[in-house]
Coordinates of C-alpha atoms in Angstrom, one line a residue:
M1207 CA -0.6 1.8 2.5
F1208 CA -2.4 -0.1 4.6
K1209 CA -4.1 -3.5 3.3
F1210 CA -6.7 -2.3 6.8
L1211 CA -7.8 1.0 5.4
L1212 CA -10.9 0.4 3.4
V1213 CA -13.8 -2.1 4.7
C1214 CA -15.2 -3.9 1.2
T1215 CA -18.9 -3.7 0.7
L1216 CA -19.5 -5.3 -2.3
A1217 CA -22.0 -7.6 -4.4
V1218 CA -20.7 -8.2 -8.5
A1219 CA -22.7 -10.7 -10.5
S1220 CA -21.2 -13.1 -12.9
R1221 CA -22.3 -15.0 -16.1
A1222 CA -22.0 -18.6 -16.5
E1223 CA -20.3 -18.0 -20.0
V1224 CA -18.1 -15.2 -21.8
A1225 CA -19.8 -12.1 -22.2
E1226 CA -19.1 -8.4 -22.6
E1227 CA -20.4 -6.5 -19.6
E1228 CA -19.8 -2.2 -20.0
D1229 CA -16.8 -3.8 -22.8
V1230 CA -15.2 -6.0 -19.9
L1231 CA -15.1 -10.0 -21.0
V1232 CA -16.8 -12.1 -17.9
L1233 CA -13.8 -15.0 -17.6
K1234 CA -14.1 -18.5 -16.2
K1235 CA -11.6 -21.2 -16.4
S1236 CA -14.4 -23.1 -19.0
N1237 CA -14.0 -20.1 -21.3
M1238 CA -10.1 -18.3 -20.1
D1239 CA -8.3 -20.8 -23.3
E1240 CA -11.0 -19.6 -25.2
A1241 CA -10.9 -16.4 -24.1
L1242 CA -6.5 -16.0 -24.8
A1243 CA -6.5 -17.0 -28.3
A1244 CA -9.1 -14.7 -29.0
H1245 CA -8.0 -11.9 -27.5
P1246 CA -4.1 -12.1 -27.3
N1247 CA -3.2 -9.6 -25.4
I1248 CA -6.7 -9.3 -21.8
L1249 CA -6.0 -7.3 -19.0
V1250 CA -7.7 -9.8 -16.3
E1251 CA -8.8 -8.8 -12.7
F1252 CA -9.3 -11.2 -10.4
Y1253 CA -11.9 -9.6 -7.8
A1254 CA -13.9 -10.4 -5.1
P1255 CA -17.8 -9.8 -4.4
W1256 CA -17.5 -8.6 -1.0
C1257 CA -14.4 -6.0 -1.5
G1258 CA -15.0 -2.3 -2.0
H1259 CA -11.6 -1.6 -3.3
C1260 CA -13.0 -4.4 -6.7
K1261 CA -15.5 -1.5 -6.2
A1262 CA -13.9 0.7 -6.7
L1263 CA -11.9 0.1 -9.3
G1264 CA -14.9 -1.3 -11.8
P1265 CA -15.3 1.8 -12.9
E1266 CA -12.4 2.2 -13.9
F1267 CA -11.5 -0.8 -15.1
A1268 CA -14.9 -0.5 -17.4
K1269 CA -14.0 2.9 -18.5
A1270 CA -10.5 2.2 -20.1
A1271 CA -12.0 -1.1 -21.2
G1272 CA -15.3 1.4 -23.4
T1273 CA -11.8 3.3 -24.4
L1274 CA -9.6 1.4 -26.0
K1275 CA -12.6 -0.4 -27.8
A1276 CA -13.6 2.9 -29.0
E1277 CA -10.6 3.1 -30.0
G1278 CA -10.2 -0.1 -32.4
S1279 CA -7.9 -1.7 -30.0
A1280 CA -7.5 -4.9 -29.9
I1281 CA -6.4 -4.6 -26.5
R1282 CA -9.0 -6.1 -24.0
L1283 CA -9.9 -6.3 -21.0
G1284 CA -11.3 -9.4 -18.2
K1285 CA -13.1 -9.9 -15.2
V1286 CA -12.9 -13.5 -12.9
D1287 CA -14.4 -13.6 -9.5
A1288 CA -11.9 -15.4 -7.7
T1289 CA -13.9 -16.8 -5.2
E1290 CA -16.2 -18.6 -7.7
E1291 CA -13.7 -19.3 -9.7
T1292 CA -10.8 -20.5 -6.9
E1293 CA -8.9 -23.6 -8.9
L1294 CA -7.8 -19.9 -11.4
A1295 CA -7.5 -18.1 -8.4
Q1296 CA -4.9 -20.3 -6.9
E1297 CA -4.0 -21.1 -10.5
Y1298 CA -2.3 -17.5 -10.4
G1299 CA -1.4 -17.1 -7.2
V1300 CA -4.3 -14.7 -5.8
R1301 CA -4.0 -13.4 -2.4
G1302 CA -5.6 -10.4 -2.5
Y1303 CA -8.0 -8.6 -4.1
P1304 CA -8.3 -7.4 -7.1
T1305 CA -4.8 -9.1 -7.7
I1306 CA -4.5 -7.6 -12.1
K1307 CA -2.5 -9.7 -14.1
F1308 CA -1.7 -8.9 -18.0
F1309 CA -1.9 -11.5 -20.4
K1310 CA 0.5 -10.8 -23.2
G1311 CA 0.4 -13.1 -26.8
G1312 CA -2.2 -15.0 -25.8
E1313 CA 0.5 -16.6 -22.9
K1314 CA -1.2 -18.0 -19.9
E1315 CA 1.5 -19.0 -18.3
S1316 CA 3.6 -15.6 -16.4
P1317 CA 1.3 -13.3 -16.1
K1318 CA 2.9 -10.2 -16.2
E1319 CA 1.6 -8.2 -12.6
Y1320 CA -0.3 -4.9 -13.5
S1321 CA 1.4 -2.1 -11.2
A1322 CA 0.5 0.8 -12.4
G1323 CA -2.3 3.5 -10.4
R1324 CA -6.5 2.6 -10.8
Q1325 CA -7.9 5.2 -12.6
A1326 CA -8.6 4.5 -16.6
D1327 CA -5.8 6.8 -18.0
D1328 CA -3.1 5.0 -16.0
I1329 CA -4.6 1.7 -17.1
V1330 CA -4.5 3.0 -20.8
A1331 CA -0.8 3.9 -20.4
W1332 CA 0.3 0.7 -19.4
L1333 CA -1.2 -1.4 -21.5
K1334 CA -0.7 0.5 -24.2
K1335 CA 3.7 1.1 -22.8
R1336 CA 3.2 -3.0 -22.7
T1337 CA 2.3 -3.6 -26.6
G1338 CA 3.6 -0.7 -28.8
P1339 CA 6.3 1.2 -28.8
A1340 CA 8.1 3.2 -25.5
V1341 CA 8.8 6.1 -26.9
D1342 CA 5.6 7.4 -29.5
T1343 CA 7.3 10.0 -32.5
L1344 CA 5.8 13.5 -32.2
A1345 CA 5.5 15.0 -36.0
E1346 CA 3.7 17.8 -35.7
V1347 CA 2.1 20.8 -33.0
T1348 CA -1.0 19.7 -32.4
E1349 CA 0.6 15.2 -31.2
A1350 CA 2.8 17.4 -28.9
E1351 CA -0.2 19.4 -27.7
S1352 CA -3.2 16.0 -27.9
L1353 CA 0.0 14.3 -25.8
I1354 CA 0.2 17.4 -22.9
A1355 CA -4.0 17.7 -22.7
D1356 CA -4.8 14.1 -22.5
N1357 CA -2.2 13.2 -19.2
D1358 CA -1.8 14.4 -16.5
V1359 CA 1.9 13.9 -16.7
A1360 CA 4.1 13.4 -20.4
V1361 CA 7.2 13.5 -20.9
I1362 CA 8.8 14.9 -24.1
G1363 CA 12.3 14.2 -25.7
F1364 CA 13.5 17.0 -27.2
F1365 CA 16.5 15.4 -29.3
K1366 CA 17.8 17.1 -32.3
D1367 CA 19.2 13.3 -33.8
A1368 CA 16.6 10.7 -32.4
D1369 CA 20.2 8.4 -33.0
S1370 CA 22.1 10.1 -30.4
A1371 CA 23.3 8.5 -27.9
D1372 CA 21.3 10.8 -24.9
A1373 CA 18.1 10.4 -27.4
K1374 CA 18.7 5.8 -26.7
A1375 CA 19.0 6.6 -22.9
Y1376 CA 15.8 8.7 -23.5
E1377 CA 14.6 5.7 -24.7
K1378 CA 15.7 3.1 -22.3
A1379 CA 14.1 5.2 -19.3
A1380 CA 10.7 5.4 -21.0
E1381 CA 10.6 1.8 -21.1
T1382 CA 10.8 0.8 -18.0
T1383 CA 8.2 3.1 -17.2
D1384 CA 4.8 2.2 -17.2
D1385 CA 2.9 4.5 -15.6
I1386 CA 3.5 7.9 -17.8
P1387 CA 3.5 7.9 -21.8
F1388 CA 7.0 9.6 -23.1
A1389 CA 7.3 10.8 -26.6
I1390 CA 10.1 12.0 -29.0
T1391 CA 10.2 14.7 -31.7
S1392 CA 13.6 16.7 -33.5
D1393 CA 10.4 18.8 -34.9
D1394 CA 11.7 22.4 -35.1
A1395 CA 7.9 23.5 -34.4
I1396 CA 7.3 21.2 -30.9
F1397 CA 10.6 23.0 -30.4
S1398 CA 9.7 26.4 -30.8
K1399 CA 5.9 25.7 -29.5
Y1400 CA 7.5 24.5 -25.8
D1401 CA 10.1 26.8 -25.8
V1402 CA 13.2 24.5 -26.7
S1403 CA 16.5 25.6 -28.0
K1404 CA 18.6 22.3 -27.8
D1405 CA 18.6 19.3 -26.6
S1406 CA 16.6 17.9 -23.4
V1407 CA 13.6 16.2 -21.3
V1408 CA 10.2 18.2 -20.3
L1409 CA 8.0 16.7 -17.9
F1410 CA 4.9 18.1 -19.0
K1411 CA 2.0 17.8 -15.5
K1412 CA -1.0 19.6 -14.6
F1413 CA -0.1 20.9 -11.1
D1414 CA 2.8 22.7 -9.2
E1415 CA 4.8 24.6 -11.4
G1416 CA 3.7 22.9 -14.5
R1417 CA 6.8 21.8 -16.5
N1418 CA 10.5 20.3 -15.2
T1419 CA 13.1 20.4 -17.3
F1420 CA 16.0 17.7 -17.1
D1421 CA 18.7 19.6 -15.9
G1422 CA 22.5 16.8 -15.6
E1423 CA 24.1 14.3 -17.1
L1424 CA 22.1 12.6 -19.5
T1425 CA 21.5 8.4 -18.3
K1426 CA 18.7 6.2 -18.1
E1427 CA 19.0 5.9 -13.8
N1428 CA 19.0 9.6 -13.4
L1429 CA 15.9 10.3 -16.2
L1430 CA 13.8 7.9 -13.9
A1431 CA 15.1 9.5 -10.6
F1432 CA 14.0 13.0 -12.6
V1433 CA 10.7 11.8 -13.1
K1434 CA 10.3 9.9 -10.0
S1435 CA 10.8 13.2 -8.5
N1436 CA 8.7 14.9 -10.3
Q1437 CA 5.8 12.7 -11.9
L1438 CA 3.4 13.7 -7.9
P1439 CA 2.5 16.6 -6.7
L1440 CA 4.0 18.7 -3.7
V1441 CA 1.3 17.7 -2.0
I1442 CA -0.6 14.6 -2.6
E1443 CA -4.5 14.1 -1.5
F1444 CA -4.8 10.5 0.2
T1445 CA -7.0 8.3 -1.7
E1446 CA -8.2 5.1 -3.7
Q1447 CA -6.9 6.5 -7.1
T1448 CA -3.4 7.7 -6.0
A1449 CA -2.6 5.1 -3.3
P1450 CA -0.2 3.2 -5.4
K1451 CA 1.5 5.8 -6.6
I1452 CA 2.5 7.2 -3.2
F1453 CA 3.4 3.8 -2.0
G1454 CA 4.9 2.2 -5.0
G1455 CA 7.5 5.8 -5.0
E1456 CA 10.9 5.7 -4.6
I1457 CA 10.2 7.6 -1.8
K1458 CA 9.8 5.7 1.3
S1459 CA 9.4 8.6 3.6
H1460 CA 6.1 9.7 4.1
I1461 CA 5.0 13.2 6.2
L1462 CA 1.2 12.7 6.6
M1463 CA -1.1 16.4 7.6
F1464 CA -4.7 14.6 9.1
L1465 CA -7.2 17.5 8.4
P1466 CA -10.7 18.0 7.7
K1467 CA -11.5 19.6 4.2
T1468 CA -14.4 21.5 5.5
A1469 CA -12.5 23.4 8.2
P1470 CA -12.3 27.3 8.8
D1471 CA -8.7 27.6 7.7
F1472 CA -7.8 24.3 6.1
Q1473 CA -6.2 26.6 2.5
D1474 CA -4.0 28.4 5.2
K1475 CA -2.3 25.5 6.3
M1476 CA -2.6 23.5 3.3
D1477 CA -0.5 26.4 1.4
E1478 CA 1.7 26.7 5.0
F1479 CA 2.5 22.2 4.2
K1480 CA 2.7 22.9 0.1
K1481 CA 5.4 25.9 1.2
A1482 CA 7.1 23.3 3.3
A1483 CA 7.4 20.8 1.0
G1484 CA 9.2 22.1 -1.4
G1485 CA 12.5 21.4 0.4
F1486 CA 11.9 18.0 0.4
R1487 CA 10.6 16.7 -3.0
G1488 CA 12.8 13.7 -3.9
Q1489 CA 13.0 13.5 -0.5
I1490 CA 10.3 12.9 1.9
L1491 CA 6.7 12.9 -0.3
F1492 CA 4.0 15.4 1.4
I1493 CA 0.7 14.0 2.5
F1494 CA -2.3 15.1 3.0
I1495 CA -5.5 12.7 4.7
D1496 CA -9.0 14.2 4.7
S1497 CA -10.0 13.0 8.7
D1498 CA -13.2 13.5 7.8
V1499 CA -14.0 10.5 5.4
D1500 CA -14.7 7.2 6.2
D1501 CA -12.0 5.4 5.4
N1502 CA -9.4 7.1 6.4
Q1503 CA -10.8 6.6 9.9
R1504 CA -7.9 3.5 10.2
I1505 CA -6.1 5.7 9.0
L1506 CA -5.3 7.8 11.9
E1507 CA -5.9 4.9 14.4
F1508 CA -2.7 3.2 12.6
F1509 CA -1.2 6.7 13.7
G1510 CA -3.0 6.5 17.4
L1511 CA -5.1 10.1 16.4
K1512 CA -9.2 10.3 16.5
K1513 CA -11.0 13.2 14.7
E1514 CA -11.1 16.2 17.4
E1515 CA -7.5 15.8 17.3
C1516 CA -6.4 16.9 13.8
P1517 CA -5.4 18.8 12.6
A1518 CA -2.1 17.1 13.5
I1519 CA 1.1 16.1 11.6
R1520 CA 2.8 12.8 11.6
L1521 CA 6.2 10.7 9.7
I1522 CA 6.6 7.3 8.8
T1523 CA 9.2 5.2 7.2
L1524 CA 8.4 2.5 5.2
E1525 CA 11.7 1.2 4.2
D1526 CA 14.5 -1.1 6.3
E1527 CA 11.2 -1.0 9.0
M1528 CA 7.9 1.1 9.1
T1529 CA 8.7 4.0 11.9
K1530 CA 6.6 6.4 13.5
Y1531 CA 7.2 10.0 14.0
R1532 CA 5.8 12.5 16.1
P1533 CA 6.7 16.5 16.7
E1534 CA 6.5 18.0 20.1
S1535 CA 4.9 20.8 18.9
D1536 CA 1.5 21.0 16.9
T1537 CA 1.5 23.7 15.5
I1538 CA 1.1 23.9 11.6
S1539 CA 3.6 25.9 9.7
A1540 CA 6.3 25.7 7.4
D1541 CA 8.5 26.6 9.5
A1542 CA 7.8 23.9 11.4
I1543 CA 7.4 21.6 9.2
V1544 CA 11.2 22.3 8.3
A1545 CA 12.4 22.4 11.7
F1546 CA 10.7 18.5 12.3
C1547 CA 12.0 17.3 8.5
K1548 CA 15.4 18.6 8.8
L1549 CA 16.1 16.6 12.0
F1550 CA 14.4 13.5 11.1
I1551 CA 17.5 14.1 7.8
D1552 CA 19.4 14.8 10.7
G1553 CA 18.5 11.6 12.3
K1554 CA 17.8 13.0 15.3
L1555 CA 14.5 11.9 16.0
K1556 CA 13.3 9.5 18.5
P1557 CA 10.3 7.2 17.2
H1558 CA 7.1 7.4 18.1
L1559 CA 5.5 4.2 20.3
M1560 CA 2.6 4.4 21.2
S1561 CA 0.7 3.4 24.1
Q1562 CA -2.7 3.3 26.3
D1563 CA -2.6 3.3 29.7
I1564 CA -2.3 0.0 32.1
P1565 CA -5.9 -0.3 33.0
E1566 CA -7.2 -1.4 36.5
D1567 CA -8.1 -5.0 35.6
W1568 CA -5.3 -4.9 33.0
D1569 CA -5.3 -8.6 35.3
K1570 CA -8.4 -9.2 36.7
N1571 CA -9.1 -11.4 33.9
P1572 CA -8.0 -15.5 32.6
V1573 CA -6.7 -13.2 29.7
K1574 CA -4.1 -10.2 30.4
I1575 CA -4.1 -7.6 29.0
L1576 CA -0.6 -6.4 27.8
V1577 CA 0.0 -2.2 26.6
G1578 CA 2.9 -0.8 26.0
K1579 CA 3.7 0.6 29.6
N1580 CA 3.8 -3.4 30.7
F1581 CA 4.5 -4.8 27.8
E1582 CA 8.3 -5.7 29.0
E1583 CA 7.9 -6.6 32.9
I1584 CA 5.0 -9.3 31.8
A1585 CA 6.7 -10.4 28.4
Y1586 CA 10.2 -10.7 29.2
S1587 CA 9.4 -12.6 32.9
S1588 CA 12.1 -14.6 33.9
S1589 CA 10.0 -16.7 35.7
K1590 CA 6.5 -17.2 33.0
N1591 CA 5.7 -18.4 30.0
V1592 CA 4.5 -16.3 28.3
F1593 CA 1.4 -16.5 24.9
I1594 CA 0.5 -13.5 23.9
E1595 CA -2.5 -12.7 20.9
F1596 CA -1.1 -9.3 18.9
Y1597 CA -4.9 -8.5 17.5
A1598 CA -6.3 -5.5 15.5
P1599 CA -9.8 -5.0 17.4
W1600 CA -11.2 -4.4 13.4
C1601 CA -9.8 -8.3 12.6
G1602 CA -12.3 -10.8 11.4
H1603 CA -10.0 -13.8 12.1
C1604 CA -9.4 -12.1 15.9
K1605 CA -13.2 -12.4 16.5
Q1606 CA -13.5 -15.4 15.5
L1607 CA -9.9 -16.2 17.6
T1608 CA -11.2 -14.7 20.7
P1609 CA -13.5 -17.8 22.4
I1610 CA -10.8 -20.1 21.2
W1611 CA -7.8 -17.5 22.8
E1612 CA -9.9 -17.3 26.1
K1613 CA -10.4 -21.1 27.2
L1614 CA -7.0 -20.9 26.8
G1615 CA -7.2 -18.3 29.3
E1616 CA -8.8 -20.0 31.5
K1617 CA -7.3 -23.0 31.6
Y1618 CA -3.8 -21.5 32.9
K1619 CA -5.2 -19.1 34.5
D1620 CA -4.2 -21.1 37.7
S1621 CA -0.9 -21.4 36.6
D1622 CA 2.4 -20.5 38.2
D1623 CA 4.1 -20.3 35.5
I1624 CA 2.0 -19.7 32.3
I1625 CA 0.5 -16.2 31.2
V1626 CA -1.9 -15.8 28.7
A1627 CA -2.1 -12.7 27.3
K1628 CA -3.6 -10.3 24.1
M1629 CA -2.5 -7.3 22.8
D1630 CA -4.2 -4.2 20.8
S1631 CA -1.1 -3.6 18.2
T1632 CA -3.0 -1.2 16.3
A1633 CA -3.1 1.1 20.0
N1634 CA 0.5 0.0 21.1
E1635 CA 3.7 -0.5 19.9
I1636 CA 7.1 -1.9 20.6
D1637 CA 10.0 -1.7 19.2
S1638 CA 11.3 -5.0 19.3
V1639 CA 8.3 -7.5 18.6
K1640 CA 7.7 -5.9 15.1
V1641 CA 3.8 -7.1 13.8
H1642 CA 3.4 -7.4 10.7
S1643 CA -0.6 -9.3 10.2
F1644 CA -3.3 -9.3 12.5
P1645 CA -3.5 -11.9 14.9
T1646 CA -0.1 -12.6 15.5
L1647 CA 0.7 -15.2 18.1
K1648 CA 3.9 -14.9 20.3
F1649 CA 5.1 -16.9 22.6
F1650 CA 7.6 -15.3 25.3
P1651 CA 9.4 -18.5 27.3
A1652 CA 10.8 -17.7 31.1
G1653 CA 14.3 -17.2 31.3
D1654 CA 16.5 -14.1 30.2
E1655 CA 17.5 -14.9 27.1
R1656 CA 14.5 -12.9 25.4
T1657 CA 13.7 -15.4 23.5
V1658 CA 10.5 -15.4 21.1
I1659 CA 9.0 -18.4 19.0
D1660 CA 6.6 -17.0 16.4
Y1661 CA 3.7 -19.5 16.9
S1662 CA 2.3 -21.3 13.6
G1663 CA 0.5 -23.8 14.4
E1664 CA -3.3 -25.3 14.6
R1665 CA -6.1 -22.2 15.8
T1666 CA -7.3 -24.9 17.4
L1667 CA -7.5 -25.3 22.0
E1668 CA -6.0 -28.6 21.2
G1669 CA -3.2 -27.1 19.3
F1670 CA -2.4 -24.0 22.1
T1671 CA -2.5 -27.1 24.6
K1672 CA 0.7 -28.8 23.3
F1673 CA 2.2 -26.1 22.0
L1674 CA 2.6 -24.6 25.0
E1675 CA 3.0 -28.3 27.3
S1676 CA 5.5 -28.5 25.0
G1677 CA 7.2 -25.5 26.1
G1678 CA 6.9 -23.9 22.4
K1679 CA 8.2 -25.8 19.8
E1680 CA 5.4 -27.7 19.0
G1681 CA 3.5 -25.6 16.4
G1682 CA 6.1 -23.0 16.8
A1683 CA 9.6 -21.3 15.1
P1684 CA 12.1 -19.3 16.4
T1685 CA 11.2 -15.7 15.9
G1686 CA 14.3 -14.5 12.8
D1687 CA 15.4 -11.1 11.0
D1688 CA 13.5 -11.6 8.6
D1689 CA 10.1 -12.5 10.4
D1690 CA 10.4 -8.9 12.0
E1691 CA 10.6 -6.7 8.8
L1692 CA 7.5 -5.7 7.3
D1693 CA 8.2 -5.3 2.9
A1694 CA 6.8 -2.1 1.9
E1695 CA 4.8 -4.1 -0.3
D1696 CA 2.7 -4.6 2.3
L1697 CA 1.9 -0.8 2.2
E1698 CA 2.1 -0.1 -0.6
D1699 CA -0.3 -2.9 -1.4
V1700 CA -3.9 -1.1 -0.5
D1701 CA -5.9 -4.0 -1.3
E1702 CA -6.9 -6.4 1.1
E1703 CA -7.9 -9.7 1.6
Q1704 CA -11.4 -11.2 3.1
D1705 CA -11.8 -10.7 6.9
T1706 CA -14.1 -13.0 8.0
G1707 CA -13.1 -16.3 7.1
S1708 CA -16.2 -17.9 7.4
D1709 CA -15.7 -20.0 4.5
G1710 CA -12.5 -21.4 5.3
E1711 CA -10.6 -20.6 2.1
A1712 CA -9.8 -17.4 3.3
D1713 CA -6.0 -16.5 4.9
E1714 CA -5.7 -16.7 8.2
H1715 CA -4.0 -13.1 9.3
D1716 CA -5.7 -9.4 8.0
E1717 CA -2.5 -8.2 6.8
L1718 CA -1.6 -4.3 7.0

């Protein structure tokens, strides 16, 4: 979920020429064409030395490369230091790290975005699916056993006639699924081994009930829905590896339980959570977050929680708009969780908007401090023009902006009709204003129209001054519906952009 959840702390060595490092090719602009000519199918990671996500991916990426090499595969994996090879990064539209692209058949003009998980098995399975048949044919029981043993999730189509309409629909579904291996068999011994008596599709998995059998009209769409619904555990832990599956799935309503694994009643609460999950499969994704893990602290912050307030339950939707919900009771029991989820599905829950208390000295300094509880009164004042910075305390770009913003506040501290203000958007939420990245600058002109203008000009004192003196006309644009919407992709991608911006080339926002 969230681009701001983790901190990048990695240092990665680079090479001066094409070389192999842990079976991964080190690529540069000077040798990219040569590498593509020698290895037509290459999966390339564009990374940054400071990115923690790249550090987490590194061992799995190398493991995948080694696996493919050991199998005698012609597929290769490569990496590009995007902070050094800026031309390559720009050419392929790299904005966050890591960005992973697949160059197939030596074609360099339009590489395919990698879309699966970040464990070695996920990478290998995705590449094999992209370069080989979508469906493997199983002729012996040992082949089926190996498929199931080697994968956390695998799907087998049992069809006596591999050319039947149902088998063709199955193949169509397999062609659009990158992260799970699909196989097909008509072998009687395999049917018998897995107690299958008629044509059917079975999803095998190493968790929960162990297998699921498809039931219904066999169409591509129905099969895909079946796989999406059953490929994840009833309760899935949020980690670096599971994040792409959580946010890349079809289910956009997530209920989260924040609980330390060290809690004496950990297993009891997990059992209650899992018991509740069974009735909402395919509707709500049940996610567990270890509240003791350092990398998860920003998720707690995002929901307005502190470690000492856990265990806690929250629900979030990632569809049209990102909306949070909080149960009235802190009780963690299957009955309470089921009741909460039913209220959500029935549309009877009100969104939970966070707000800090109004500071006693909120208007003491030139830059006024806004929170959820005083935002409406100040921002939509009919007699004041209010310029607000929506920031996050951890955001490097916000920290860079602080001295300029304070100078702007000082400049207009005695103004009769201009207010310069700021609001911590990690602790305060406004229903009428959606913040997608940090810092976000919005201008609320005086009047009763409740107009909002996004600032998009230079972040300098001169630029801000010109903007305010022009009444928001120079350097701004009226906020439209598109600006207020948060794309689910912003949440599903946990990759990070550089937070320091010291070289002037990083994006000027830290995205949610």
